[in-house]
Short mmCIF file of C-alpha atoms in Angstrom, two decimals:
data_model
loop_
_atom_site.label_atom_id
_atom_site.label_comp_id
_atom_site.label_asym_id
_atom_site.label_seq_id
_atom_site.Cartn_x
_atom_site.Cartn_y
_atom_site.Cartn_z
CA UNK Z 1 -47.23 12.02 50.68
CA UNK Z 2 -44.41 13.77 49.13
CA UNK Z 3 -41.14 12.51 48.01
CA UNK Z 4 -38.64 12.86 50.52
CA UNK Z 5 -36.13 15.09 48.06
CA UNK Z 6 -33.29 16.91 49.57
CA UNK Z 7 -34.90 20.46 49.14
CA UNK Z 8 -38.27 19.79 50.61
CA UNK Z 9 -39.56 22.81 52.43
CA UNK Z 10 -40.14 20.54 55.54
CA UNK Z 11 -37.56 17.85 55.70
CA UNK Z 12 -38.28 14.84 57.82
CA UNK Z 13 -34.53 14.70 58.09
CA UNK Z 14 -32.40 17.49 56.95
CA UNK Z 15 -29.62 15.15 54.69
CA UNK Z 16 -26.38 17.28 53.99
CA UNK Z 17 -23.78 14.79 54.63
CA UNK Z 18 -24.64 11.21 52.53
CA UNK Z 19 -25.43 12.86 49.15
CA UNK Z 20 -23.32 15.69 47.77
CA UNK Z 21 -19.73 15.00 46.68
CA UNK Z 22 -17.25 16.65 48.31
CA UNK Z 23 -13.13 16.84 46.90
CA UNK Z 24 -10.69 15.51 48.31
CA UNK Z 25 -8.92 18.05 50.23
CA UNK Z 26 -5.26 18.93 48.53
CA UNK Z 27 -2.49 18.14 51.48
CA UNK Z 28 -1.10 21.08 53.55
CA UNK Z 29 -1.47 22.92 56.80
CA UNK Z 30 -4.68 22.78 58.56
CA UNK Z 31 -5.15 24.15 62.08
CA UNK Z 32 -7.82 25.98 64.26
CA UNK Z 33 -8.99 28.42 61.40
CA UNK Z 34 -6.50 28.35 58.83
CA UNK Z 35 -5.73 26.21 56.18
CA UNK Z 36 -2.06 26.66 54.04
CA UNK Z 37 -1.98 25.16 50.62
CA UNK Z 38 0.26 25.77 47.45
CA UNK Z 39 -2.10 27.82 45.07
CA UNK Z 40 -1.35 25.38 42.50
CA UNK Z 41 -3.22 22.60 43.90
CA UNK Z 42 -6.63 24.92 44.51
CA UNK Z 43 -6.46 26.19 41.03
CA UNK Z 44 -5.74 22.95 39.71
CA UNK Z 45 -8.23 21.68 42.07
CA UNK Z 46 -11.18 24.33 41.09
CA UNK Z 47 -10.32 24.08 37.11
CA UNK Z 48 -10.51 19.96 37.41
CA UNK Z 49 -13.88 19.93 39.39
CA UNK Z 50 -15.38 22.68 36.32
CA UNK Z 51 -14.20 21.40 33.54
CA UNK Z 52 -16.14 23.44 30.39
CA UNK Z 53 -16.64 20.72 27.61
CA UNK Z 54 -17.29 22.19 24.09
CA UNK Z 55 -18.61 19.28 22.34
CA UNK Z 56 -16.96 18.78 18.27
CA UNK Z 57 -18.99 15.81 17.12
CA UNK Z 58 -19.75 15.30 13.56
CA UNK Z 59 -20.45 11.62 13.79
CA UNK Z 60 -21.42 8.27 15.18
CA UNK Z 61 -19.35 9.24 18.40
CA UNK Z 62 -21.11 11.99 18.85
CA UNK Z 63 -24.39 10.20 19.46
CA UNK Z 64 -22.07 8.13 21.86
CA UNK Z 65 -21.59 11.09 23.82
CA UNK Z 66 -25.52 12.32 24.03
CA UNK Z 67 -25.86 8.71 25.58
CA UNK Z 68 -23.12 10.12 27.81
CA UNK Z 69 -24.44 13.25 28.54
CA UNK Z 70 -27.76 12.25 29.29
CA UNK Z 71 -29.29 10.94 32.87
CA UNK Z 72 -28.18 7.77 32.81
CA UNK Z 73 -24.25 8.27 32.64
CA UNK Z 74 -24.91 11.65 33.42
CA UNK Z 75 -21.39 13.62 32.60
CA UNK Z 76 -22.62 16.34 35.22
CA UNK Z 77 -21.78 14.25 37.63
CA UNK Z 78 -17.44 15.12 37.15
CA UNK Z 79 -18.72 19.18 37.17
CA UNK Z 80 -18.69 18.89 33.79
CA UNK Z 81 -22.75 19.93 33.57
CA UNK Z 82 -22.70 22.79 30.90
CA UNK Z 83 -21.25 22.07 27.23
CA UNK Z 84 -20.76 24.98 25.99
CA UNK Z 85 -21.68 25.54 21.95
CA UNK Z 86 -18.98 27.45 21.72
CA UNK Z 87 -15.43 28.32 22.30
CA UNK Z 88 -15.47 31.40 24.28
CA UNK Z 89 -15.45 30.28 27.80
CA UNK Z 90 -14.94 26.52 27.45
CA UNK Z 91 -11.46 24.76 28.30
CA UNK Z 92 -11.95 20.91 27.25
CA UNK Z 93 -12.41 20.76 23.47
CA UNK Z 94 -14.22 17.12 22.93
CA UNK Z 95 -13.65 15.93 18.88
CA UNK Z 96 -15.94 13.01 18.29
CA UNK Z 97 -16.00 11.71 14.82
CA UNK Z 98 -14.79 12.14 11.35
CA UNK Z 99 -12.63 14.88 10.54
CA UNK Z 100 -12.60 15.24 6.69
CA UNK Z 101 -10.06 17.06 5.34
CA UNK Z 102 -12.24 19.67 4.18
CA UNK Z 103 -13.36 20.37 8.20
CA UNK Z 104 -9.68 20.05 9.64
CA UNK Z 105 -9.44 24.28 9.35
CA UNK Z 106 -12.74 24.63 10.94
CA UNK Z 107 -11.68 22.48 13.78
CA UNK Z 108 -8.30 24.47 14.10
CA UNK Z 109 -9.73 27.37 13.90
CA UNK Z 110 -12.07 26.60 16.90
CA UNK Z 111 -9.55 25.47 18.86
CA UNK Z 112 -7.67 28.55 18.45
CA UNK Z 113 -10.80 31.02 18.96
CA UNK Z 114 -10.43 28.65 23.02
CA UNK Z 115 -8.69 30.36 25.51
CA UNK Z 116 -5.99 28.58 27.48
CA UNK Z 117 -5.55 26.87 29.54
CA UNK Z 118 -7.38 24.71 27.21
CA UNK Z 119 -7.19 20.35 26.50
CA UNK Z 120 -8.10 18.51 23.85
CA UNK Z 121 -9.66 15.27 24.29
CA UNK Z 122 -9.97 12.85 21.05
CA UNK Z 123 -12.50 10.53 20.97
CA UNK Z 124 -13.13 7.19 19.24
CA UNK Z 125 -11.07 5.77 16.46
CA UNK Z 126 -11.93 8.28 13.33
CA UNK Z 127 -10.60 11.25 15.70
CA UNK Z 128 -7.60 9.36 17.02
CA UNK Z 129 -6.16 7.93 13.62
CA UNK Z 130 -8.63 8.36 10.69
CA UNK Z 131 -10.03 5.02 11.77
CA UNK Z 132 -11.78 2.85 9.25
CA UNK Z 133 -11.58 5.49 6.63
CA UNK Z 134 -7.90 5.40 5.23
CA UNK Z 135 -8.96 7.19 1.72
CA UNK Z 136 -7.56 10.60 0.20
CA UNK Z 137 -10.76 12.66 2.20
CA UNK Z 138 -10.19 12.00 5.81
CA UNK Z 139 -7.67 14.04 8.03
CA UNK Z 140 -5.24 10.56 9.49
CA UNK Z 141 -6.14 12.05 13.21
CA UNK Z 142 -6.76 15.20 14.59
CA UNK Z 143 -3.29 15.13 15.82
CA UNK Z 144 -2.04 16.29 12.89
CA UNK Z 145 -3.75 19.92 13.24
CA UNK Z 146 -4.35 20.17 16.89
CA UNK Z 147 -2.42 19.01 19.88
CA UNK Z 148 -4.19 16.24 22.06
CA UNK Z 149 -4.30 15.66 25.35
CA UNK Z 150 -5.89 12.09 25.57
CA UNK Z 151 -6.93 9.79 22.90
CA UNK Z 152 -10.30 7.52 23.96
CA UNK Z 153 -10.35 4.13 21.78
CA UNK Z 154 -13.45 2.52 20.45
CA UNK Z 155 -15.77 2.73 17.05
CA UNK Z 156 -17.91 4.10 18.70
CA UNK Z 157 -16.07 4.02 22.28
CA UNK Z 158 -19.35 2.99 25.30
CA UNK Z 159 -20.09 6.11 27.52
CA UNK Z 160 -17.92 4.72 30.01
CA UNK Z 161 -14.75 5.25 28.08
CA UNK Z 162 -16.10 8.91 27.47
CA UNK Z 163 -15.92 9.11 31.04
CA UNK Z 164 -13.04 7.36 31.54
CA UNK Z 165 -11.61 9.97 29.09
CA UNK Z 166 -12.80 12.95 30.81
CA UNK Z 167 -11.15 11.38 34.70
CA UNK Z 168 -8.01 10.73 32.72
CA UNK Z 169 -8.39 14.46 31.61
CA UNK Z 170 -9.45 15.39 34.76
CA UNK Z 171 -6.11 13.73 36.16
CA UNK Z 172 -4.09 15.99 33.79
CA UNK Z 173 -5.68 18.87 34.55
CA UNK Z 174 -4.98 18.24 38.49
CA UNK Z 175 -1.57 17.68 37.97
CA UNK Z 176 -0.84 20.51 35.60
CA UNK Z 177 2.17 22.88 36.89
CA UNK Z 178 0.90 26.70 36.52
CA UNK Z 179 4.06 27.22 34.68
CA UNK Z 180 3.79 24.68 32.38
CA UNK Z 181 2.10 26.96 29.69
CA UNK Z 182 4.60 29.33 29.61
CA UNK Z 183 7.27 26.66 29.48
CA UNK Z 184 9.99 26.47 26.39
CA UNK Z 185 8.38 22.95 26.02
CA UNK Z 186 4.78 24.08 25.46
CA UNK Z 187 5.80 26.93 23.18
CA UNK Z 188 7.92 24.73 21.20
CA UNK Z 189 5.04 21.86 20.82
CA UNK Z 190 2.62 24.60 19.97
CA UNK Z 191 4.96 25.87 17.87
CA UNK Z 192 5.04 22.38 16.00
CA UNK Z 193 1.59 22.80 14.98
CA UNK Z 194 2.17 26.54 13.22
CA UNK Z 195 0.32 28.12 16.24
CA UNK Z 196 2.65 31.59 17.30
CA UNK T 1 -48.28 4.69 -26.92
CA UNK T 2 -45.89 3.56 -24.58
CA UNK T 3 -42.46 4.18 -24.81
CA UNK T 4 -40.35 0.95 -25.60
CA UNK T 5 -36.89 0.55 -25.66
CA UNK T 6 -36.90 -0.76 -29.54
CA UNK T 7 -38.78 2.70 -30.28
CA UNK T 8 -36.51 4.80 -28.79
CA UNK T 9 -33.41 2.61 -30.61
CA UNK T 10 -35.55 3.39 -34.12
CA UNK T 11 -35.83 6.52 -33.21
CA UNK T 12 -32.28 7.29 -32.39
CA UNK T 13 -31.20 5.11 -35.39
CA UNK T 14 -33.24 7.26 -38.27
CA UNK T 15 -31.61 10.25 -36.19
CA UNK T 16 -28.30 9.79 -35.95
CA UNK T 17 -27.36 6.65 -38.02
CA UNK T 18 -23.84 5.23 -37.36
CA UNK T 19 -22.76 7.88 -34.33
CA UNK T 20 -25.25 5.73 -31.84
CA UNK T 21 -23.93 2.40 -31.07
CA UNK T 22 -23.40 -0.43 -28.62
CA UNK T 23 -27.57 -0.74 -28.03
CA UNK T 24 -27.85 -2.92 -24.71
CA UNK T 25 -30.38 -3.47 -22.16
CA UNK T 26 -28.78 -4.71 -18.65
CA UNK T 27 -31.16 -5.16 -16.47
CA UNK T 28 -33.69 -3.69 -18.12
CA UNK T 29 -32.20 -0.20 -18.30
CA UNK T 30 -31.72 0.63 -22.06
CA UNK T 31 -28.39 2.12 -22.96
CA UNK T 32 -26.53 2.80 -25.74
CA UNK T 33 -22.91 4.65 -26.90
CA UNK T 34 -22.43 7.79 -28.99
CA UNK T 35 -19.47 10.10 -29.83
CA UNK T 36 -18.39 12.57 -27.64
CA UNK T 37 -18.75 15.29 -30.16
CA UNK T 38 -22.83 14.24 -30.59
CA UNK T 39 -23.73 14.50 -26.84
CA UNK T 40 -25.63 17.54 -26.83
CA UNK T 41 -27.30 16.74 -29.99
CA UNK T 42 -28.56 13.65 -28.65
CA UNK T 43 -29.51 15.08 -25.36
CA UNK T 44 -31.44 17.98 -27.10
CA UNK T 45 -33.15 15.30 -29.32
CA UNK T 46 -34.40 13.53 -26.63
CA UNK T 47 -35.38 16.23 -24.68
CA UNK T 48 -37.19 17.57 -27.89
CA UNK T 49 -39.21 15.30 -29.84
CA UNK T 50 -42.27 15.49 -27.85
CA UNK T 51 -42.69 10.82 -28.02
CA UNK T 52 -39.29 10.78 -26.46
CA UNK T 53 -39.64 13.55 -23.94
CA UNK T 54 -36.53 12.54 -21.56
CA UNK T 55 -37.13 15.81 -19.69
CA UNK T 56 -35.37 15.39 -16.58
CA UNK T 57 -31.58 14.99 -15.77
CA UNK T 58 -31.14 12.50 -13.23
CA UNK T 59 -27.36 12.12 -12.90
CA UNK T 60 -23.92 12.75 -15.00
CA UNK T 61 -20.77 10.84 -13.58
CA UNK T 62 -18.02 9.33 -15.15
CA UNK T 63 -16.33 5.54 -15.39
CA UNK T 64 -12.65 4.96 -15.49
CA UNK T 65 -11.74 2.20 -17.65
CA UNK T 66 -7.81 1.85 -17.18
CA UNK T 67 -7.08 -1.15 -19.67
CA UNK T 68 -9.16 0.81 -23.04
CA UNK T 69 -6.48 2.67 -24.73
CA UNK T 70 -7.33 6.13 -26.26
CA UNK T 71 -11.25 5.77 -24.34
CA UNK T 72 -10.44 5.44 -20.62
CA UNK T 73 -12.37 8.00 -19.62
CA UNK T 74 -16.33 7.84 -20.16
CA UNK T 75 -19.21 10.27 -18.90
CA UNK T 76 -22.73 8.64 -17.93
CA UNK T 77 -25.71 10.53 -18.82
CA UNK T 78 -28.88 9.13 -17.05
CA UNK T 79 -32.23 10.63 -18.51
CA UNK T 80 -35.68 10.16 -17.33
CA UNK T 81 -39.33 10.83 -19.04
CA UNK T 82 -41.18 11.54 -16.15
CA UNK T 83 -44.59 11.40 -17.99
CA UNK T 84 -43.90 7.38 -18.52
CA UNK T 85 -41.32 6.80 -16.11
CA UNK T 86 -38.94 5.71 -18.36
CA UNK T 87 -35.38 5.75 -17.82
CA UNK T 88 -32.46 5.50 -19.86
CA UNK T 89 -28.63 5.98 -20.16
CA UNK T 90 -26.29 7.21 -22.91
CA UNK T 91 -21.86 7.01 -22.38
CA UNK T 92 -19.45 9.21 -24.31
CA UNK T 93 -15.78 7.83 -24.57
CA UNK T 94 -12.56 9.70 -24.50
CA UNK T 95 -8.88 9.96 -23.93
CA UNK T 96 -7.72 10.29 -20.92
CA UNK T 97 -5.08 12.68 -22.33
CA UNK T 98 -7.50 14.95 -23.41
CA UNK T 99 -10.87 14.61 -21.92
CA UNK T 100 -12.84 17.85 -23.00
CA UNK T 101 -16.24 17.19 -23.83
CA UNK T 102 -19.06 20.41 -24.25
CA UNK T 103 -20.98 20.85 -20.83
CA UNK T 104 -24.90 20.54 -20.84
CA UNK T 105 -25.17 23.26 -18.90
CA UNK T 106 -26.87 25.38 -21.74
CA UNK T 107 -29.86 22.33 -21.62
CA UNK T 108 -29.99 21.62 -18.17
CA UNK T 109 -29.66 24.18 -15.15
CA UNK T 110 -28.71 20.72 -12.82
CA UNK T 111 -25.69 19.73 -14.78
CA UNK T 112 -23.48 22.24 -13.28
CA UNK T 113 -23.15 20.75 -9.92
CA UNK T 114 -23.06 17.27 -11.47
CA UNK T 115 -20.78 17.93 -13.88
CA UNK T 116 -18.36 20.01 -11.39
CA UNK T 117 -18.77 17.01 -9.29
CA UNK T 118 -17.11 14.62 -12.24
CA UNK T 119 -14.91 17.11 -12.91
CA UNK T 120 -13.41 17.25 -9.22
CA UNK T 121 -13.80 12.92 -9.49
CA UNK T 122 -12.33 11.80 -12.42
CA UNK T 123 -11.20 15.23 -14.11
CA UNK T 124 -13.19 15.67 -17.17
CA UNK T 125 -12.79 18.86 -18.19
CA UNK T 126 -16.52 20.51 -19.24
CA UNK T 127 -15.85 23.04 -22.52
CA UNK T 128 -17.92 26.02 -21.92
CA UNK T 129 -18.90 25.38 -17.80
CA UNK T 130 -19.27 28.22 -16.26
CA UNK T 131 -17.66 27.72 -13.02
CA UNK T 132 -15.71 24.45 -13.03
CA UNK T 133 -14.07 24.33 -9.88
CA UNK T 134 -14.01 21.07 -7.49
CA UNK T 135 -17.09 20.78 -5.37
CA UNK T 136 -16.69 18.32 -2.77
CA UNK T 137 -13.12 17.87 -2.19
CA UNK T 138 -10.42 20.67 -0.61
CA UNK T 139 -9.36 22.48 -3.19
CA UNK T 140 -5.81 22.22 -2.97
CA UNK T 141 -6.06 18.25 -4.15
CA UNK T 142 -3.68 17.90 -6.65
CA UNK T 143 -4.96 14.72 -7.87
CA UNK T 144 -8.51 13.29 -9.38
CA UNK T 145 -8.90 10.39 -6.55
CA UNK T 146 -11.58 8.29 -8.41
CA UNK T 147 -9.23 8.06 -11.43
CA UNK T 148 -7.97 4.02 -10.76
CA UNK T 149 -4.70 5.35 -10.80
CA UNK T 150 -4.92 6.81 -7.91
CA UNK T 151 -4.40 4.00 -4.72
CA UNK T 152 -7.42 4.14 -2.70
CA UNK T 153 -5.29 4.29 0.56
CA UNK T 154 -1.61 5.69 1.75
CA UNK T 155 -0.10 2.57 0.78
CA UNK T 156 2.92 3.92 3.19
CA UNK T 157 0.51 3.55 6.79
CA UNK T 158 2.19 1.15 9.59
CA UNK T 159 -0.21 2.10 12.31
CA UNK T 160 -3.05 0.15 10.86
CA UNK T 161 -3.86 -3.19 10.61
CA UNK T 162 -3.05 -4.15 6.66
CA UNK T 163 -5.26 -7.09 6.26
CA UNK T 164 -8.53 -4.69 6.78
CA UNK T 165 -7.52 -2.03 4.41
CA UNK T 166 -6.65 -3.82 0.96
CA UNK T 167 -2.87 -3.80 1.50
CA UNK T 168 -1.76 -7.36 0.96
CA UNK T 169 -3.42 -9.01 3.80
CA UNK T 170 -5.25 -12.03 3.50
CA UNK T 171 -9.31 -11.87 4.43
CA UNK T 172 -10.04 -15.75 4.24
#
């Protein structure tokens, strides 16, 4: 007896409808076929639902965030399956852990070598603020080299605030304007941080 | 013959005479003082004489001692005879003002790191090292951080809670 799976080559039941996830449709004009929409809410829409995490973790956190990644809280399930070593094609830059000092241009300098549109997501109390280490070797947050989108409490934070970081993210990202990286605003904040 | 601490106290006593001093044994670890002009010699005789044998560097680092004036800084030399397993320690003291003191790179190949490491630390400057630049920490620190001068934490934080990080609070 085999196990009823949805790709079986001879379903008892073909089963499209109860298990895949489907997103929510963005509002606009719908008729007999044609569908109007503002472009920003399908790109905003596509770039939510594909989110490319490039993982940072140097510490404790970062073992949080295997837990996360693995099958039982299973990250793939936001369309966030491939981490990507690297920054070349990823767009969510995950910092879990201690940033030293001494690793502070290494982390800059990866989040520069990211394309944008790109977010920054800090996680757990070393990345946020330094944490429990207020001494002369540990960067006091990665906010003081890199901009951050959203800031995930805990030491370590569970796998579901990971998660609940990457919705809030995935909020952001939704909601972005397509203008809003060419905006004075954005300039000026990147600006802040020494970054043309 | 095995190697006792009163032997190796005779032996550096016939040796060097008045310039080894303050012969303890904490915990069973023998150590002793000497003057920070005699630490190679007394390194290179115990390496040497072939009873002694304390062949093997195990660690150089360095003490602050804030309240001793004209010998707050001293470097820790920690020797073992691997033949008998016998371990032992030797201190130098200096001023802070002026803490040169020759390396021991020419005797052992390991002191470099070690001693760059105590330089970047506490800022004891190694005569004769041939790359003494800091090790661990960025190198635009403008400070020694392990020096007791130096507060542990930015004493100017108001985003953390002060009773967990030594600022006045209260842990009882």
């Amino acid at each position: 007896m085999s196990r009823p799976v949805r790709f079986n080559i001879h379903p008892k039941q073909p089963d499209i409808h109860n298990n895949v996830a489907i997103a929510e449709m963005p509002p606009g004009l719908g008729g007999e076929g044609y569908f109007a929409t503002s472009l920003e809410s399908v790109v905003g829409l596509a770039r939510k639902n594909s989110l490319w995490p490039l993982p940072f973790a140097t510490s404790c956190c970062g073992i949080e965030f295997m837990a996360t990644m693995a099958s039982h809280y299973d990250l793939g399930r936001f369309g966030a399956e491939r981490m990507g070593f690297t920054p070349r094609q990823c767009d969510l830059l995950m910092v879990m852990g201690t940033i030293s000092k001494k690793m502070a241009p290494v982390l800059r300098q990866v989040y520069l070598q990211m394309a944008e549109p790109r977010w920054v997501l800090a996680v757990g109390a070393c990345a946020s603020s330094g944490g429990i280490f207020d001494s002369y070797s540990v960067l006091q947050g990665i906010d003081q080299v890199i901009p951050v989108d959203v800031y995930v409490p805990g030491c370590p934070p569970r796998p579901e605030a990971i998660l609940d970081g990457i919705l809030r993210i995935q909020d952001l990202v939704h909601a972005e304007s397509l203008r809003r990286r060419n905006s004075e605003h954005y300039k000026a904040l990147l600006n802040s941080y020494g970054i043309q | 013959m095995e190697l006792t601490n009163e032997y190796i106290k005779q032996r550096l006593e016939d040796k060097f005479g008045e310039q080894v001093t303050q012969f303890e044994t904490p915990y069973g670890m023998f150590s002793f003082e000497t003057t920070k002009e005699n630490n190679l010699k007394v390194l290179q005789f115990l390496y040497d004489e072939p009873e002694l044998g304390f062949q093997f560097l195990t660690d150089i680092t360095a003490v602050h001692y804030p309240d001793q004036e004209g010998r707050e800084l001293a470097v820790v030399y920690h020797l073992h005879n691997l033949a008998q397993n016998v371990r032992i320690r030797f201190k130098i003291f200096m001023p802070i003002s002026q803490p040169d003191v020759f390396t021991a790179t020419s005797l052992f190949a390991c002191a470099n790191w070690m001693e760059r490491e105590t330089y970047d630390f506490y800022g004891v400057n190694f005569v004769g090292h041939p790359n003494l630049k800091r090790i661990l920490n960025v190198d635009e620190m403008d400070y020694f951080p392990m020096r007791k001068e130096f507060p542990l934490e930015d004493q100017t934080r108001a985003d953390k809670d002060d009773d967990m990080f030594g600022r006045g609070g209260n842990i009882f």
